[in-house]
Amino acid sequence: VQADGTDGNCVTFVLHDEDHTLGNSLRYMVMKNPDVEFCGYCITHPSESKINFRIQTRGSLPAVEPFRKGLNDLMGVCQHVLNTFEVRLLPQELRD
């Protein structure tokens, strides 16, 4: 991940080897934060596997904070889905 921006409240993160799967999910999680004024992403070119992910916050909150929180929240959601899947759909012998 690279971070570009002179102002700490408005930063573009470059995520390499990623696509819409992470971009849209992470955008959703970050936008749940009321201190985020803008959050969006774009794929630079179809032949490149990277996205530009931009966050702009209100007040003095640095943009890296909602970015980090969004990633952590998304990991928590993914872990919950995996746990639910394993408990409900996998036989007991496959879980062990």
PDB file of N, CA and C in Angstrom, residues 32-71:
ATOM      1  N   LYS A  32     -19.198   3.960   6.468  1.00  0.00           N
ATOM      2  CA  LYS A  32     -20.037   3.859   7.670  1.00  0.00           C
ATOM      3  C   LYS A  32     -19.560   4.808   8.763  1.00  0.00           C
ATOM      4  N   ASN A  33     -18.333   5.297   8.638  1.00  0.00           N
ATOM      5  CA  ASN A  33     -17.771   6.228   9.614  1.00  0.00           C
ATOM      6  C   ASN A  33     -18.333   7.627   9.361  1.00  0.00           C
ATOM      7  N   PRO A  34     -19.002   8.251  10.343  1.00  0.00           N
ATOM      8  CA  PRO A  34     -19.599   9.576  10.126  1.00  0.00           C
ATOM      9  C   PRO A  34     -18.565  10.687   9.928  1.00  0.00           C
ATOM     10  N   ASP A  35     -17.309  10.447  10.285  1.00  0.00           N
ATOM     11  CA  ASP A  35     -16.268  11.454  10.101  1.00  0.00           C
ATOM     12  C   ASP A  35     -15.671  11.437   8.698  1.00  0.00           C
ATOM     13  N   VAL A  36     -16.101  10.509   7.868  1.00  0.00           N
ATOM     14  CA  VAL A  36     -15.597  10.424   6.493  1.00  0.00           C
ATOM     15  C   VAL A  36     -16.516  11.239   5.588  1.00  0.00           C
ATOM     16  N   GLU A  37     -15.930  12.208   4.923  1.00  0.00           N
ATOM     17  CA  GLU A  37     -16.688  13.068   4.011  1.00  0.00           C
ATOM     18  C   GLU A  37     -16.785  12.450   2.619  1.00  0.00           C
ATOM     19  N   PHE A  38     -15.725  11.827   2.158  1.00  0.00           N
ATOM     20  CA  PHE A  38     -15.698  11.200   0.840  1.00  0.00           C
ATOM     21  C   PHE A  38     -14.851   9.937   0.889  1.00  0.00           C
ATOM     22  N   CYS A  39     -15.312   8.917   0.193  1.00  0.00           N
ATOM     23  CA  CYS A  39     -14.526   7.696   0.039  1.00  0.00           C
ATOM     24  C   CYS A  39     -14.902   7.090  -1.309  1.00  0.00           C
ATOM     25  N   GLY A  40     -13.904   6.812  -2.119  1.00  0.00           N
ATOM     26  CA  GLY A  40     -14.145   6.206  -3.417  1.00  0.00           C
ATOM     27  C   GLY A  40     -12.890   5.539  -3.918  1.00  0.00           C
ATOM     28  N   TYR A  41     -13.057   4.762  -4.951  1.00  0.00           N
ATOM     29  CA  TYR A  41     -11.900   4.082  -5.531  1.00  0.00           C
ATOM     30  C   TYR A  41     -12.069   3.992  -7.038  1.00  0.00           C
ATOM     31  N   CYS A  42     -10.971   3.780  -7.721  1.00  0.00           N
ATOM     32  CA  CYS A  42     -11.028   3.519  -9.158  1.00  0.00           C
ATOM     33  C   CYS A  42      -9.925   2.532  -9.521  1.00  0.00           C
ATOM     34  N   ILE A  43     -10.206   1.784 -10.562  1.00  0.00           N
ATOM     35  CA  ILE A  43      -9.209   0.876 -11.126  1.00  0.00           C
ATOM     36  C   ILE A  43      -8.487   1.679 -12.203  1.00  0.00           C
ATOM     37  N   THR A  44      -7.173   1.747 -12.095  1.00  0.00           N
ATOM     38  CA  THR A  44      -6.419   2.627 -12.992  1.00  0.00           C
ATOM     39  C   THR A  44      -6.542   2.211 -14.451  1.00  0.00           C
ATOM     40  N   HIS A  45      -6.474   0.914 -14.722  1.00  0.00           N
ATOM     41  CA  HIS A  45      -6.589   0.395 -16.081  1.00  0.00           C
ATOM     42  C   HIS A  45      -6.916  -1.090 -15.980  1.00  0.00           C
ATOM     43  N   PRO A  46      -7.740  -1.618 -16.891  1.00  0.00           N
ATOM     44  CA  PRO A  46      -8.108  -3.040 -16.786  1.00  0.00           C
ATOM     45  C   PRO A  46      -6.926  -4.008 -16.813  1.00  0.00           C
ATOM     46  N   SER A  47      -5.828  -3.612 -17.418  1.00  0.00           N
ATOM     47  CA  SER A  47      -4.674  -4.521 -17.476  1.00  0.00           C
ATOM     48  C   SER A  47      -3.777  -4.406 -16.247  1.00  0.00           C
ATOM     49  N   GLU A  48      -4.051  -3.439 -15.368  1.00  0.00           N
ATOM     50  CA  GLU A  48      -3.276  -3.291 -14.138  1.00  0.00           C
ATOM     51  C   GLU A  48      -4.092  -3.824 -12.962  1.00  0.00           C
ATOM     52  N   SER A  49      -3.424  -4.488 -12.053  1.00  0.00           N
ATOM     53  CA  SER A  49      -4.138  -5.026 -10.889  1.00  0.00           C
ATOM     54  C   SER A  49      -3.845  -4.156  -9.670  1.00  0.00           C
ATOM     55  N   LYS A  50      -4.309  -2.910  -9.743  1.00  0.00           N
ATOM     56  CA  LYS A  50      -4.187  -2.018  -8.600  1.00  0.00           C
ATOM     57  C   LYS A  50      -5.360  -1.054  -8.604  1.00  0.00           C
ATOM     58  N   ILE A  51      -5.660  -0.549  -7.414  1.00  0.00           N
ATOM     59  CA  ILE A  51      -6.734   0.432  -7.302  1.00  0.00           C
ATOM     60  C   ILE A  51      -6.214   1.658  -6.552  1.00  0.00           C
ATOM     61  N   ASN A  52      -6.779   2.800  -6.901  1.00  0.00           N
ATOM     62  CA  ASN A  52      -6.556   4.039  -6.162  1.00  0.00           C
ATOM     63  C   ASN A  52      -7.752   4.218  -5.244  1.00  0.00           C
ATOM     64  N   PHE A  53      -7.492   4.269  -3.957  1.00  0.00           N
ATOM     65  CA  PHE A  53      -8.539   4.332  -2.942  1.00  0.00           C
ATOM     66  C   PHE A  53      -8.396   5.652  -2.196  1.00  0.00           C
ATOM     67  N   ARG A  54      -9.361   6.556  -2.346  1.00  0.00           N
ATOM     68  CA  ARG A  54      -9.259   7.906  -1.795  1.00  0.00           C
ATOM     69  C   ARG A  54     -10.212   8.099  -0.626  1.00  0.00           C
ATOM     70  N   ILE A  55      -9.685   8.694   0.449  1.00  0.00           N
ATOM     71  CA  ILE A  55     -10.485   9.004   1.641  1.00  0.00           C
ATOM     72  C   ILE A  55     -10.262  10.461   2.001  1.00  0.00           C
ATOM     73  N   GLN A  56     -11.364  11.159   2.263  1.00  0.00           N
ATOM     74  CA  GLN A  56     -11.304  12.525   2.769  1.00  0.00           C
ATOM     75  C   GLN A  56     -12.153  12.592   4.031  1.00  0.00           C
ATOM     76  N   THR A  57     -11.557  13.102   5.109  1.00  0.00           N
ATOM     77  CA  THR A  57     -12.254  13.147   6.394  1.00  0.00           C
ATOM     78  C   THR A  57     -12.617  14.580   6.774  1.00  0.00           C
ATOM     79  N   ARG A  58     -13.538  14.678   7.724  1.00  0.00           N
ATOM     80  CA  ARG A  58     -13.924  15.975   8.284  1.00  0.00           C
ATOM     81  C   ARG A  58     -13.032  16.265   9.493  1.00  0.00           C
ATOM     82  N   GLY A  59     -12.800  17.513   9.753  1.00  0.00           N
ATOM     83  CA  GLY A  59     -12.069  17.887  10.962  1.00  0.00           C
ATOM     84  C   GLY A  59     -10.615  17.482  10.918  1.00  0.00           C
ATOM     85  N   SER A  60     -10.102  17.094  12.071  1.00  0.00           N
ATOM     86  CA  SER A  60      -8.668  16.812  12.187  1.00  0.00           C
ATOM     87  C   SER A  60      -8.343  15.319  12.145  1.00  0.00           C
ATOM     88  N   LEU A  61      -9.318  14.479  11.853  1.00  0.00           N
ATOM     89  CA  LEU A  61      -9.082  13.042  11.809  1.00  0.00           C
ATOM     90  C   LEU A  61      -8.227  12.687  10.592  1.00  0.00           C
ATOM     91  N   PRO A  62      -7.059  12.062  10.806  1.00  0.00           N
ATOM     92  CA  PRO A  62      -6.232  11.662   9.666  1.00  0.00           C
ATOM     93  C   PRO A  62      -6.926  10.552   8.862  1.00  0.00           C
ATOM     94  N   ALA A  63      -6.792  10.591   7.552  1.00  0.00           N
ATOM     95  CA  ALA A  63      -7.474   9.639   6.673  1.00  0.00           C
ATOM     96  C   ALA A  63      -7.026   8.200   6.904  1.00  0.00           C
ATOM     97  N   VAL A  64      -5.839   8.019   7.437  1.00  0.00           N
ATOM     98  CA  VAL A  64      -5.350   6.661   7.658  1.00  0.00           C
ATOM     99  C   VAL A  64      -6.151   5.941   8.746  1.00  0.00           C
ATOM    100  N   GLU A  65      -6.746   6.690   9.669  1.00  0.00           N
ATOM    101  CA  GLU A  65      -7.524   6.064  10.752  1.00  0.00           C
ATOM    102  C   GLU A  65      -8.767   5.343  10.231  1.00  0.00           C
ATOM    103  N   PRO A  66      -9.659   5.991   9.449  1.00  0.00           N
ATOM    104  CA  PRO A  66     -10.804   5.242   8.927  1.00  0.00           C
ATOM    105  C   PRO A  66     -10.394   4.149   7.937  1.00  0.00           C
ATOM    106  N   PHE A  67      -9.254   4.332   7.260  1.00  0.00           N
ATOM    107  CA  PHE A  67      -8.741   3.293   6.364  1.00  0.00           C
ATOM    108  C   PHE A  67      -8.388   2.049   7.172  1.00  0.00           C
ATOM    109  N   ARG A  68      -7.651   2.231   8.241  1.00  0.00           N
ATOM    110  CA  ARG A  68      -7.252   1.114   9.107  1.00  0.00           C
ATOM    111  C   ARG A  68      -8.486   0.469   9.759  1.00  0.00           C
ATOM    112  N   LYS A  69      -9.407   1.299  10.253  1.00  0.00           N
ATOM    113  CA  LYS A  69     -10.617   0.768  10.886  1.00  0.00           C
ATOM    114  C   LYS A  69     -11.465  -0.006   9.884  1.00  0.00           C
ATOM    115  N   GLY A  70     -11.575   0.519   8.660  1.00  0.00           N
ATOM    116  CA  GLY A  70     -12.337  -0.175   7.618  1.00  0.00           C
ATOM    117  C   GLY A  70     -11.753  -1.540   7.303  1.00  0.00           C
ATOM    118  N   LEU A  71     -10.428  -1.616   7.210  1.00  0.00           N
ATOM    119  CA  LEU A  71      -9.779  -2.907   6.955  1.00  0.00           C
ATOM    120  C   LEU A  71     -10.023  -3.878   8.101  1.00  0.00           C
TER     121      LEU A  71
END
